Amino acid sequence: MTPNLAEFSVQLIYMRIAVFIKSTTFHVGFGGLETQNLVLCEGLVKAGNDVTIFSPQKELKIENSNLNGVKYVFVNCVNRTLFSSLNSESWLNKSYKSFLELHKVQPFDIVLSQSSAGIGVIKRKKDVGVKVVSVSHGSILSEFKTRISDASSVSDWVNIIKDLVFVLTIFFGRQRDFILNSNRVIAVSEFVKKVIIDETYVPKEWVEVIYNGINPLLFSSEYVKRENDFVNILYVGRVIKSKGIDIILESLSKMKNMDFFLNIVGEGNFTKNAKKLASKFGISQKVKFHGRLGLQEIIKLLYKNDIFVMPTRRVEGFPMTLVEAMFSGIPIIATKIGGVPEAVFDGETGFLIDNPNVSDFTAKLNTLINDKGQREVFGRNALNKAQNIFSAGKMVEKYVSVFKEVLNENS
């Protein structure tokens, strides 16, 4: 997954970097955040830096590891947020202790905190004389609003009420702590930048937008012309109602006489309901639920499909599945919400719908199903955009540039 050094244009300098994240690709059930952190850290190592990742041990039986030049420290700790500063076994305190042990032997130049994972060091950064750059992937308030709008049962509301104290603690405490006490904040999209400025009042000049990147070498550098007997449609992500799975199925039910096939990749609590809907709409024979797949399997599937869909109701920070689709040269239909419009260029690489509803989505999907030429134009444009904007090399280059700026600042 390591990016090609030929992509870098800035002058790279050696740095010793400590990265804090709550989970890694070693852990069970890892997702996009963990994968992106891996790509970033391996890219930083490839660029000549020394990188150590600190993460909770959780179910792992090992305390240390080294993979592709990236060093890992798995901290045996208690993963609680409330009153964590008072608990000597908490992630906040144990992660700082583990960091300090290595920092005293050979000082780190800079700390990178994925969201609030580095809060233990952030709170004490002046004491240890280290600067911190944090990455914001979104807002817990936006996530909570989505849960409220998506609630459909008594149990949903019970869980929402139970989690309210935790959400408020994060919103008024942890989120503001890590953002306002970092030397610089990286937002994964312009949308996320606006949200955290509005919610924390962090000065806008402290926030830099860097899009997550993908290693282009995982994909073909040329547009692959698809020759399918059916128009294959793909969804990749969590199978939950707020992702718009019901919209996809109902829309396709209105086109059941067309030659299409829907592939759904992912797991979630809406899977059983989605299968029932497919049966109810009479399209079960045209839908396959693949479950959870690895990145390489997803890439292979992307090249077999003609249209990528994501009519999400959720406020998404920056969905990497859209970038993966772009690198495979596939047009996208998605909702104009959150950071999605920063990855889908309406009328150029696909279509954006203003509202996640069946009628608007059906109209755009019908257009692409019936127009192969348009699909190919959008697909070529998507690949070009991805290569120019969303490569891992460009991502690493921009992180290095931010690190250099922060290290050169006096405060």
mmCIF file of C-alpha atoms in Angstrom:
data_model
loop_
_atom_site.group_PDB
_atom_site.id
_atom_site.type_symbol
_atom_site.label_atom_id
_atom_site.label_comp_id
_atom_site.label_asym_id
_atom_site.label_seq_id
_atom_site.Cartn_x
_atom_site.Cartn_y
_atom_site.Cartn_z
ATOM 1 C CA MET A 1 0.000 0.000 0.000
ATOM 2 C CA THR A 2 3.044 2.278 0.189
ATOM 3 C CA PRO A 3 2.885 5.265 -2.193
ATOM 4 C CA ASN A 4 5.413 5.823 -4.952
ATOM 5 C CA LEU A 5 8.059 8.372 -3.953
ATOM 6 C CA ALA A 6 8.013 9.750 -7.502
ATOM 7 C CA GLU A 7 4.743 11.473 -6.534
ATOM 8 C CA PHE A 8 6.433 13.777 -4.010
ATOM 9 C CA SER A 9 7.385 17.309 -5.051
ATOM 10 C CA VAL A 10 8.267 18.930 -1.697
ATOM 11 C CA GLN A 11 11.693 18.573 -0.156
ATOM 12 C CA LEU A 12 11.352 15.806 2.395
ATOM 13 C CA ILE A 13 13.071 15.988 5.794
ATOM 14 C CA TYR A 14 13.699 13.293 8.368
ATOM 15 C CA MET A 15 11.322 13.364 11.305
ATOM 16 C CA ARG A 16 10.614 11.061 14.192
ATOM 17 C CA ILE A 17 6.810 10.844 14.320
ATOM 18 C CA ALA A 18 4.522 9.366 16.989
ATOM 19 C CA VAL A 19 1.024 8.483 15.758
ATOM 20 C CA PHE A 20 -1.912 7.841 18.075
ATOM 21 C CA ILE A 21 -4.995 5.941 16.909
ATOM 22 C CA LYS A 22 -7.661 3.931 18.759
ATOM 23 C CA SER A 23 -7.437 0.908 16.416
ATOM 24 C CA THR A 24 -5.190 -0.440 13.652
ATOM 25 C CA THR A 25 -5.301 -2.890 10.765
ATOM 26 C CA PHE A 26 -4.038 -5.498 13.235
ATOM 27 C CA HIS A 27 -7.342 -5.298 15.110
ATOM 28 C CA VAL A 28 -10.536 -7.195 14.361
ATOM 29 C CA GLY A 29 -13.142 -5.228 12.399
ATOM 30 C CA PHE A 30 -10.835 -2.451 11.196
ATOM 31 C CA GLY A 31 -12.234 -0.053 8.625
ATOM 32 C CA GLY A 32 -11.434 2.920 6.436
ATOM 33 C CA LEU A 33 -9.808 5.050 9.130
ATOM 34 C CA GLU A 34 -7.353 2.319 10.090
ATOM 35 C CA THR A 35 -6.568 1.583 6.445
ATOM 36 C CA GLN A 36 -5.944 5.247 5.683
ATOM 37 C CA ASN A 37 -3.688 5.605 8.710
ATOM 38 C CA LEU A 38 -1.699 2.610 7.466
ATOM 39 C CA VAL A 39 -1.296 4.153 3.995
ATOM 40 C CA LEU A 40 -0.244 7.474 5.510
ATOM 41 C CA CYS A 41 2.273 5.983 7.955
ATOM 42 C CA GLU A 42 3.840 3.651 5.406
ATOM 43 C CA GLY A 43 4.105 6.629 3.044
ATOM 44 C CA LEU A 44 5.836 8.689 5.721
ATOM 45 C CA VAL A 45 8.311 5.838 6.307
ATOM 46 C CA LYS A 46 8.914 5.501 2.591
ATOM 47 C CA ALA A 47 9.684 9.219 2.554
ATOM 48 C CA GLY A 48 12.500 8.600 5.042
ATOM 49 C CA ASN A 49 10.834 9.231 8.402
ATOM 50 C CA ASP A 50 10.729 7.164 11.578
ATOM 51 C CA VAL A 51 7.118 6.346 12.513
ATOM 52 C CA THR A 52 5.764 4.683 15.662
ATOM 53 C CA ILE A 53 2.031 3.999 16.060
ATOM 54 C CA PHE A 54 0.539 3.836 19.568
ATOM 55 C CA SER A 55 -2.798 2.024 19.868
ATOM 56 C CA PRO A 56 -4.809 0.159 22.540
ATOM 57 C CA GLN A 57 -3.948 -3.524 22.721
ATOM 58 C CA LYS A 58 -7.586 -4.691 22.977
ATOM 59 C CA GLU A 59 -7.830 -8.319 21.813
ATOM 60 C CA LEU A 60 -4.248 -8.519 20.538
ATOM 61 C CA LYS A 61 -1.746 -10.834 22.252
ATOM 62 C CA ILE A 62 1.291 -8.809 21.212
ATOM 63 C CA GLU A 63 2.740 -5.603 22.663
ATOM 64 C CA ASN A 64 4.944 -4.576 19.743
ATOM 65 C CA SER A 65 5.226 -5.139 16.020
ATOM 66 C CA ASN A 66 7.008 -3.820 12.946
ATOM 67 C CA LEU A 67 5.400 -3.920 9.513
ATOM 68 C CA ASN A 68 6.797 -2.316 6.355
ATOM 69 C CA GLY A 69 9.038 -0.113 8.464
ATOM 70 C CA VAL A 70 6.237 1.174 10.703
ATOM 71 C CA LYS A 71 6.687 0.377 14.401
ATOM 72 C CA TYR A 72 3.663 -0.451 16.562
ATOM 73 C CA VAL A 73 3.199 -0.175 20.318
ATOM 74 C CA PHE A 74 0.024 -1.817 21.633
ATOM 75 C CA VAL A 75 -0.896 -0.383 25.022
ATOM 76 C CA ASN A 76 -2.585 -2.578 27.613
ATOM 77 C CA CYS A 77 -5.194 -0.168 28.989
ATOM 78 C CA VAL A 78 -8.810 0.482 29.884
ATOM 79 C CA ASN A 79 -10.741 2.038 27.009
ATOM 80 C CA ARG A 80 -13.038 4.426 28.833
ATOM 81 C CA THR A 81 -13.634 8.128 28.233
ATOM 82 C CA LEU A 82 -15.512 9.302 31.332
ATOM 83 C CA PHE A 83 -13.165 10.187 34.219
ATOM 84 C CA SER A 84 -10.237 8.706 32.279
ATOM 85 C CA SER A 85 -7.824 11.278 33.695
ATOM 86 C CA LEU A 86 -8.436 9.822 37.174
ATOM 87 C CA ASN A 87 -7.778 6.240 36.114
ATOM 88 C CA SER A 88 -4.102 5.264 35.956
ATOM 89 C CA GLU A 89 -5.000 2.344 33.652
ATOM 90 C CA SER A 90 -6.910 4.474 31.150
ATOM 91 C CA TRP A 91 -5.829 4.938 27.541
ATOM 92 C CA LEU A 92 -5.224 8.628 28.262
ATOM 93 C CA ASN A 93 -2.655 7.890 30.968
ATOM 94 C CA LYS A 94 -1.169 4.602 29.733
ATOM 95 C CA SER A 95 -0.644 5.884 26.171
ATOM 96 C CA TYR A 96 1.186 8.926 27.538
ATOM 97 C CA LYS A 97 3.351 6.720 29.750
ATOM 98 C CA SER A 98 4.278 4.482 26.786
ATOM 99 C CA PHE A 99 5.062 7.530 24.679
ATOM 100 C CA LEU A 100 7.184 9.095 27.404
ATOM 101 C CA GLU A 101 9.309 5.954 27.801
ATOM 102 C CA LEU A 102 10.337 6.076 24.126
ATOM 103 C CA HIS A 103 10.485 9.873 24.005
ATOM 104 C CA LYS A 104 13.085 9.958 26.811
ATOM 105 C CA VAL A 105 15.326 7.501 24.935
ATOM 106 C CA GLN A 106 15.028 9.243 21.568
ATOM 107 C CA PRO A 107 12.783 12.324 21.381
ATOM 108 C CA PHE A 108 9.957 12.459 18.880
ATOM 109 C CA ASP A 109 9.817 15.551 16.683
ATOM 110 C CA ILE A 110 6.068 15.627 16.262
ATOM 111 C CA VAL A 111 2.894 13.804 17.307
ATOM 112 C CA LEU A 112 0.043 12.974 14.954
ATOM 113 C CA SER A 113 -3.273 12.304 16.700
ATOM 114 C CA GLN A 114 -6.070 10.592 14.794
ATOM 115 C CA SER A 115 -9.063 12.449 16.250
ATOM 116 C CA SER A 116 -8.664 12.578 20.057
ATOM 117 C CA ALA A 117 -6.514 9.428 20.325
ATOM 118 C CA GLY A 118 -3.464 11.465 21.321
ATOM 119 C CA ILE A 119 -5.224 13.408 24.064
ATOM 120 C CA GLY A 120 -2.854 12.048 26.718
ATOM 121 C CA VAL A 121 0.090 13.765 25.021
ATOM 122 C CA ILE A 122 -1.921 16.762 23.819
ATOM 123 C CA LYS A 123 -2.723 17.715 27.412
ATOM 124 C CA ARG A 124 0.974 17.544 28.336
ATOM 125 C CA LYS A 125 2.675 18.616 25.106
ATOM 126 C CA LYS A 126 4.342 21.637 26.686
ATOM 127 C CA ASP A 127 5.715 19.512 29.519
ATOM 128 C CA VAL A 128 7.455 17.148 27.092
ATOM 129 C CA GLY A 129 8.318 19.782 24.506
ATOM 130 C CA VAL A 130 6.601 18.206 21.511
ATOM 131 C CA LYS A 131 4.243 19.668 18.927
ATOM 132 C CA VAL A 132 0.983 17.999 17.939
ATOM 133 C CA VAL A 133 -0.984 17.832 14.698
ATOM 134 C CA SER A 134 -4.455 16.316 15.015
ATOM 135 C CA VAL A 135 -6.736 14.930 12.319
ATOM 136 C CA SER A 136 -10.472 15.588 12.434
ATOM 137 C CA HIS A 137 -12.607 13.144 10.463
ATOM 138 C CA GLY A 138 -15.965 14.639 11.420
ATOM 139 C CA SER A 139 -18.137 15.753 14.295
ATOM 140 C CA ILE A 140 -19.754 13.590 16.949
ATOM 141 C CA LEU A 141 -22.703 16.010 16.923
ATOM 142 C CA SER A 142 -23.292 15.401 13.210
ATOM 143 C CA GLU A 143 -23.176 11.662 13.851
ATOM 144 C CA PHE A 144 -25.628 12.005 16.745
ATOM 145 C CA LYS A 145 -28.038 14.074 14.643
ATOM 146 C CA THR A 146 -27.999 11.314 12.032
ATOM 147 C CA ARG A 147 -28.830 8.715 14.682
ATOM 148 C CA ILE A 148 -31.780 10.808 15.868
ATOM 149 C CA SER A 149 -33.171 11.276 12.360
ATOM 150 C CA ASP A 150 -32.671 7.580 11.652
ATOM 151 C CA ALA A 151 -34.340 6.312 14.856
ATOM 152 C CA SER A 152 -37.322 4.101 14.041
ATOM 153 C CA SER A 153 -37.960 2.044 17.163
ATOM 154 C CA VAL A 154 -38.244 2.340 20.930
ATOM 155 C CA SER A 155 -34.905 0.560 21.351
ATOM 156 C CA ASP A 156 -33.253 3.103 19.024
ATOM 157 C CA TRP A 157 -34.461 5.955 21.243
ATOM 158 C CA VAL A 158 -33.437 4.127 24.416
ATOM 159 C CA ASN A 159 -29.890 3.744 23.072
ATOM 160 C CA ILE A 160 -29.820 7.385 21.989
ATOM 161 C CA ILE A 161 -30.837 8.565 25.456
ATOM 162 C CA LYS A 162 -28.290 6.221 27.069
ATOM 163 C CA ASP A 163 -25.521 7.645 24.879
ATOM 164 C CA LEU A 164 -26.507 11.297 25.354
ATOM 165 C CA VAL A 165 -24.168 11.903 28.319
ATOM 166 C CA PHE A 166 -21.242 10.352 26.416
ATOM 167 C CA VAL A 167 -21.989 12.466 23.318
ATOM 168 C CA LEU A 168 -22.220 15.689 25.316
ATOM 169 C CA THR A 169 -19.003 14.822 27.158
ATOM 170 C CA ILE A 170 -17.189 14.373 23.860
ATOM 171 C CA PHE A 171 -18.772 17.453 22.270
ATOM 172 C CA PHE A 172 -18.093 19.877 25.117
ATOM 173 C CA GLY A 173 -14.923 18.164 26.386
ATOM 174 C CA ARG A 174 -12.814 15.777 24.361
ATOM 175 C CA GLN A 175 -13.540 17.204 20.889
ATOM 176 C CA ARG A 176 -12.686 20.751 21.935
ATOM 177 C CA ASP A 177 -9.718 19.599 24.012
ATOM 178 C CA PHE A 178 -7.900 17.876 21.175
ATOM 179 C CA ILE A 179 -8.727 20.494 18.535
ATOM 180 C CA LEU A 180 -8.022 23.658 20.546
ATOM 181 C CA ASN A 181 -4.868 22.285 22.177
ATOM 182 C CA SER A 182 -3.198 20.993 19.023
ATOM 183 C CA ASN A 183 -0.658 23.094 17.138
ATOM 184 C CA ARG A 184 -2.483 22.417 13.891
ATOM 185 C CA VAL A 185 -5.610 20.531 12.838
ATOM 186 C CA ILE A 186 -6.010 18.628 9.600
ATOM 187 C CA ALA A 187 -9.593 18.251 8.351
ATOM 188 C CA VAL A 188 -10.307 15.482 5.841
ATOM 189 C CA SER A 189 -12.659 17.728 3.843
ATOM 190 C CA GLU A 190 -13.783 21.343 3.539
ATOM 191 C CA PHE A 191 -17.071 20.275 5.087
ATOM 192 C CA VAL A 192 -15.316 18.894 8.177
ATOM 193 C CA LYS A 193 -13.252 22.090 8.421
ATOM 194 C CA LYS A 194 -16.393 24.228 8.490
ATOM 195 C CA VAL A 195 -18.074 21.989 11.079
ATOM 196 C CA ILE A 196 -15.187 21.994 13.546
ATOM 197 C CA ILE A 197 -14.714 25.750 13.197
ATOM 198 C CA ASP A 198 -18.427 26.272 13.893
ATOM 199 C CA GLU A 199 -18.462 23.857 16.836
ATOM 200 C CA THR A 200 -15.136 24.608 18.550
ATOM 201 C CA TYR A 201 -14.353 28.161 17.362
ATOM 202 C CA VAL A 202 -10.869 27.053 16.390
ATOM 203 C CA PRO A 203 -9.192 29.793 14.294
ATOM 204 C CA LYS A 204 -9.625 28.903 10.618
ATOM 205 C CA GLU A 205 -5.919 29.482 9.974
ATOM 206 C CA TRP A 206 -5.153 26.574 12.311
ATOM 207 C CA VAL A 207 -7.082 24.160 10.105
ATOM 208 C CA GLU A 208 -5.669 22.635 6.932
ATOM 209 C CA VAL A 209 -7.729 20.476 4.567
ATOM 210 C CA ILE A 210 -5.936 17.352 3.353
ATOM 211 C CA TYR A 211 -7.958 14.729 1.551
ATOM 212 C CA ASN A 212 -7.273 11.110 2.365
ATOM 213 C CA GLY A 213 -5.394 9.417 -0.443
ATOM 214 C CA ILE A 214 -5.156 6.009 -2.057
ATOM 215 C CA ASN A 215 -2.164 4.232 -3.553
ATOM 216 C CA PRO A 216 -2.749 4.452 -7.338
ATOM 217 C CA LEU A 217 -0.641 1.322 -7.854
ATOM 218 C CA LEU A 218 -3.542 -0.726 -6.463
ATOM 219 C CA PHE A 219 -5.559 0.321 -9.501
ATOM 220 C CA SER A 220 -5.035 0.343 -13.233
ATOM 221 C CA SER A 221 -3.585 3.612 -14.525
ATOM 222 C CA GLU A 222 -5.744 3.347 -17.647
ATOM 223 C CA TYR A 223 -9.496 3.516 -18.013
ATOM 224 C CA VAL A 224 -10.871 -0.034 -18.214
ATOM 225 C CA LYS A 225 -13.751 -0.355 -20.663
ATOM 226 C CA ARG A 226 -16.477 -2.517 -19.175
ATOM 227 C CA GLU A 227 -18.303 -4.989 -21.398
ATOM 228 C CA ASN A 228 -21.049 -6.506 -19.249
ATOM 229 C CA ASP A 229 -24.227 -8.219 -20.401
ATOM 230 C CA PHE A 230 -26.009 -6.478 -17.517
ATOM 231 C CA VAL A 231 -25.505 -3.046 -16.000
ATOM 232 C CA ASN A 232 -23.826 -3.946 -12.725
ATOM 233 C CA ILE A 233 -24.489 -1.573 -9.833
ATOM 234 C CA LEU A 234 -22.352 -1.533 -6.692
ATOM 235 C CA TYR A 235 -22.787 -0.300 -3.136
ATOM 236 C CA VAL A 236 -19.912 -0.584 -0.627
ATOM 237 C CA GLY A 237 -20.306 0.429 3.000
ATOM 238 C CA ARG A 238 -22.168 -0.331 6.163
ATOM 239 C CA VAL A 239 -25.542 -1.926 5.523
ATOM 240 C CA ILE A 240 -27.608 0.431 7.658
ATOM 241 C CA LYS A 241 -30.760 2.311 6.732
ATOM 242 C CA SER A 242 -29.181 5.761 6.994
ATOM 243 C CA LYS A 243 -26.845 4.812 4.131
ATOM 244 C CA GLY A 244 -29.845 4.696 1.801
ATOM 245 C CA ILE A 245 -29.975 0.955 1.151
ATOM 246 C CA ASP A 246 -33.791 1.103 1.077
ATOM 247 C CA ILE A 247 -33.657 3.887 -1.524
ATOM 248 C CA ILE A 248 -31.433 1.787 -3.800
ATOM 249 C CA LEU A 249 -33.727 -1.240 -3.590
ATOM 250 C CA GLU A 250 -36.970 0.672 -4.073
ATOM 251 C CA SER A 251 -35.530 2.590 -7.024
ATOM 252 C CA LEU A 252 -34.440 -0.614 -8.739
ATOM 253 C CA SER A 253 -37.882 -2.126 -8.128
ATOM 254 C CA LYS A 254 -39.249 0.534 -10.468
ATOM 255 C CA MET A 255 -36.835 -0.684 -13.153
ATOM 256 C CA LYS A 256 -37.133 -4.422 -12.547
ATOM 257 C CA ASN A 257 -37.600 -5.142 -16.266
ATOM 258 C CA MET A 258 -34.221 -3.607 -17.104
ATOM 259 C CA ASP A 259 -31.024 -5.627 -17.355
ATOM 260 C CA PHE A 260 -29.245 -4.771 -14.121
ATOM 261 C CA PHE A 261 -27.620 -6.547 -11.186
ATOM 262 C CA LEU A 262 -26.987 -5.033 -7.764
ATOM 263 C CA ASN A 263 -23.985 -5.952 -5.596
ATOM 264 C CA ILE A 264 -24.089 -4.915 -1.943
ATOM 265 C CA VAL A 265 -20.811 -5.148 -0.019
ATOM 266 C CA GLY A 266 -20.713 -4.692 3.731
ATOM 267 C CA GLU A 267 -22.369 -5.689 6.973
ATOM 268 C CA GLY A 268 -24.813 -3.959 9.279
ATOM 269 C CA ASN A 269 -28.018 -4.124 11.234
ATOM 270 C CA PHE A 270 -30.168 -3.434 8.161
ATOM 271 C CA THR A 271 -29.030 -6.533 6.244
ATOM 272 C CA LYS A 272 -32.042 -8.699 7.142
ATOM 273 C CA ASN A 273 -34.451 -5.891 6.361
ATOM 274 C CA ALA A 274 -32.687 -5.191 3.068
ATOM 275 C CA LYS A 275 -33.068 -8.811 2.013
ATOM 276 C CA LYS A 276 -36.759 -8.681 2.934
ATOM 277 C CA LEU A 277 -37.174 -5.508 0.875
ATOM 278 C CA ALA A 278 -35.461 -7.095 -2.134
ATOM 279 C CA SER A 279 -37.914 -9.998 -1.869
ATOM 280 C CA LYS A 280 -40.887 -7.668 -1.364
ATOM 281 C CA PHE A 281 -39.930 -5.634 -4.443
ATOM 282 C CA GLY A 282 -39.463 -8.781 -6.531
ATOM 283 C CA ILE A 283 -35.782 -8.206 -7.292
ATOM 284 C CA SER A 284 -34.111 -10.820 -5.054
ATOM 285 C CA GLN A 285 -32.708 -12.613 -8.090
ATOM 286 C CA LYS A 286 -31.018 -9.400 -9.162
ATOM 287 C CA VAL A 287 -29.324 -8.629 -5.832
ATOM 288 C CA LYS A 288 -26.323 -10.233 -4.138
ATOM 289 C CA PHE A 289 -25.231 -9.523 -0.561
ATOM 290 C CA HIS A 290 -21.480 -10.168 -0.394
ATOM 291 C CA GLY A 291 -20.943 -9.349 3.269
ATOM 292 C CA ARG A 292 -17.659 -7.814 4.370
ATOM 293 C CA LEU A 293 -14.822 -7.951 1.817
ATOM 294 C CA GLY A 294 -11.155 -6.921 1.931
ATOM 295 C CA LEU A 295 -9.832 -4.022 -0.138
ATOM 296 C CA GLN A 296 -8.340 -6.213 -2.858
ATOM 297 C CA GLU A 297 -11.643 -8.059 -3.263
ATOM 298 C CA ILE A 298 -13.504 -4.760 -3.407
ATOM 299 C CA ILE A 299 -11.155 -3.453 -6.098
ATOM 300 C CA LYS A 300 -11.735 -6.556 -8.212
ATOM 301 C CA LEU A 301 -15.474 -6.069 -7.820
ATOM 302 C CA LEU A 302 -15.256 -2.380 -8.726
ATOM 303 C CA TYR A 303 -13.792 -3.287 -12.114
ATOM 304 C CA LYS A 304 -16.717 -5.629 -12.755
ATOM 305 C CA ASN A 305 -19.348 -2.984 -12.058
ATOM 306 C CA ASP A 306 -20.666 -0.087 -14.126
ATOM 307 C CA ILE A 307 -22.189 2.316 -11.577
ATOM 308 C CA PHE A 308 -21.374 3.051 -7.935
ATOM 309 C CA VAL A 309 -24.227 4.247 -5.707
ATOM 310 C CA MET A 310 -24.411 5.903 -2.282
ATOM 311 C CA PRO A 311 -27.714 7.760 -1.637
ATOM 312 C CA THR A 312 -26.766 8.323 1.994
ATOM 313 C CA ARG A 313 -28.831 10.227 4.535
ATOM 314 C CA ARG A 314 -25.826 10.430 6.830
ATOM 315 C CA VAL A 315 -23.643 13.514 7.164
ATOM 316 C CA GLU A 316 -20.452 11.974 5.777
ATOM 317 C CA GLY A 317 -17.062 13.597 6.466
ATOM 318 C CA PHE A 318 -15.310 12.188 3.407
ATOM 319 C CA PRO A 319 -16.264 8.635 2.316
ATOM 320 C CA MET A 320 -13.214 6.849 0.919
ATOM 321 C CA THR A 321 -15.384 4.354 -0.951
ATOM 322 C CA LEU A 322 -16.136 7.169 -3.398
ATOM 323 C CA VAL A 323 -12.428 7.699 -4.062
ATOM 324 C CA GLU A 324 -11.939 3.955 -4.559
ATOM 325 C CA ALA A 325 -14.742 4.027 -7.119
ATOM 326 C CA MET A 326 -13.108 6.983 -8.891
ATOM 327 C CA PHE A 327 -9.763 5.192 -9.138
ATOM 328 C CA SER A 328 -11.519 2.248 -10.795
ATOM 329 C CA GLY A 329 -13.049 4.566 -13.390
ATOM 330 C CA ILE A 330 -16.674 4.076 -12.397
ATOM 331 C CA PRO A 331 -19.366 6.812 -12.358
ATOM 332 C CA ILE A 332 -21.065 7.616 -9.055
ATOM 333 C CA ILE A 333 -24.547 8.591 -7.938
ATOM 334 C CA ALA A 334 -24.549 9.981 -4.402
ATOM 335 C CA THR A 335 -26.266 12.448 -2.097
ATOM 336 C CA LYS A 336 -25.219 16.077 -1.885
ATOM 337 C CA ILE A 337 -24.505 15.967 1.820
ATOM 338 C CA GLY A 338 -21.482 16.518 4.082
ATOM 339 C CA GLY A 339 -18.164 16.018 2.302
ATOM 340 C CA VAL A 340 -19.625 13.890 -0.523
ATOM 341 C CA PRO A 341 -19.691 16.768 -3.095
ATOM 342 C CA GLU A 342 -15.916 17.118 -2.674
ATOM 343 C CA ALA A 343 -15.461 13.640 -4.173
ATOM 344 C CA VAL A 344 -18.333 13.535 -6.679
ATOM 345 C CA PHE A 345 -18.241 16.247 -9.349
ATOM 346 C CA ASP A 346 -21.851 16.633 -10.460
ATOM 347 C CA GLY A 347 -22.302 16.214 -14.203
ATOM 348 C CA GLU A 348 -18.605 15.444 -14.634
ATOM 349 C CA THR A 349 -17.805 12.227 -12.726
ATOM 350 C CA GLY A 350 -21.360 11.278 -11.818
ATOM 351 C CA PHE A 351 -24.544 12.720 -10.375
ATOM 352 C CA LEU A 352 -25.389 14.318 -7.043
ATOM 353 C CA ILE A 353 -28.963 14.286 -5.748
ATOM 354 C CA ASP A 354 -30.031 17.126 -3.467
ATOM 355 C CA ASN A 355 -32.218 14.944 -1.273
ATOM 356 C CA PRO A 356 -31.904 11.216 -0.547
ATOM 357 C CA ASN A 357 -35.250 10.205 -2.021
ATOM 358 C CA VAL A 358 -36.450 7.501 -4.382
ATOM 359 C CA SER A 359 -37.720 9.719 -7.216
ATOM 360 C CA ASP A 360 -34.528 11.779 -7.674
ATOM 361 C CA PHE A 361 -32.265 8.767 -7.283
ATOM 362 C CA THR A 362 -34.347 6.696 -9.724
ATOM 363 C CA ALA A 363 -34.161 9.411 -12.371
ATOM 364 C CA LYS A 364 -30.335 9.622 -12.225
ATOM 365 C CA LEU A 365 -29.903 5.864 -12.049
ATOM 366 C CA ASN A 366 -32.220 5.391 -15.029
ATOM 367 C CA THR A 367 -30.125 7.874 -17.022
ATOM 368 C CA LEU A 368 -26.863 6.006 -16.427
ATOM 369 C CA ILE A 369 -28.347 2.546 -16.912
ATOM 370 C CA ASN A 370 -29.591 3.574 -20.346
ATOM 371 C CA ASP A 371 -26.557 5.592 -21.478
ATOM 372 C CA LYS A 372 -23.347 3.587 -21.737
ATOM 373 C CA GLY A 373 -21.551 6.466 -23.432
ATOM 374 C CA GLN A 374 -22.284 8.761 -20.505
ATOM 375 C CA ARG A 375 -21.051 6.130 -18.075
ATOM 376 C CA GLU A 376 -17.756 5.884 -19.947
ATOM 377 C CA VAL A 377 -17.266 9.665 -20.055
ATOM 378 C CA PHE A 378 -17.972 9.975 -16.331
ATOM 379 C CA GLY A 379 -15.701 7.014 -15.611
ATOM 380 C CA ARG A 380 -12.731 8.499 -17.484
ATOM 381 C CA ASN A 381 -13.248 11.847 -15.781
ATOM 382 C CA ALA A 382 -13.431 10.145 -12.387
ATOM 383 C CA LEU A 383 -10.126 8.342 -12.917
ATOM 384 C CA ASN A 384 -8.386 11.556 -14.003
ATOM 385 C CA LYS A 385 -9.722 13.462 -11.003
ATOM 386 C CA ALA A 386 -8.678 10.715 -8.603
ATOM 387 C CA GLN A 387 -5.133 10.582 -9.958
ATOM 388 C CA ASN A 388 -4.755 14.366 -9.775
ATOM 389 C CA ILE A 389 -6.341 14.967 -6.372
ATOM 390 C CA PHE A 390 -6.609 11.826 -4.253
ATOM 391 C CA SER A 391 -3.334 9.926 -4.558
ATOM 392 C CA ALA A 392 -1.541 8.732 -1.425
ATOM 393 C CA GLY A 393 1.623 10.476 -2.562
ATOM 394 C CA LYS A 394 -0.088 13.864 -2.620
ATOM 395 C CA MET A 395 -1.595 13.174 0.800
ATOM 396 C CA VAL A 396 1.797 12.310 2.332
ATOM 397 C CA GLU A 397 3.395 15.308 0.647
ATOM 398 C CA LYS A 398 0.850 17.662 2.228
ATOM 399 C CA TYR A 399 1.222 16.096 5.669
ATOM 400 C CA VAL A 400 4.992 16.545 5.466
ATOM 401 C CA SER A 401 4.476 20.179 4.473
ATOM 402 C CA VAL A 402 2.222 20.795 7.503
ATOM 403 C CA PHE A 403 4.694 19.054 9.830
ATOM 404 C CA LYS A 404 7.515 21.264 8.552
ATOM 405 C CA GLU A 405 5.467 24.423 9.065
ATOM 406 C CA VAL A 406 4.524 23.427 12.616
ATOM 407 C CA LEU A 407 8.107 22.528 13.531
ATOM 408 C CA ASN A 408 9.316 25.885 12.222
ATOM 409 C CA GLU A 409 6.807 27.847 14.286
ATOM 410 C CA ASN A 410 8.068 29.466 17.500
ATOM 411 C CA SER A 411 5.096 28.673 19.730
#
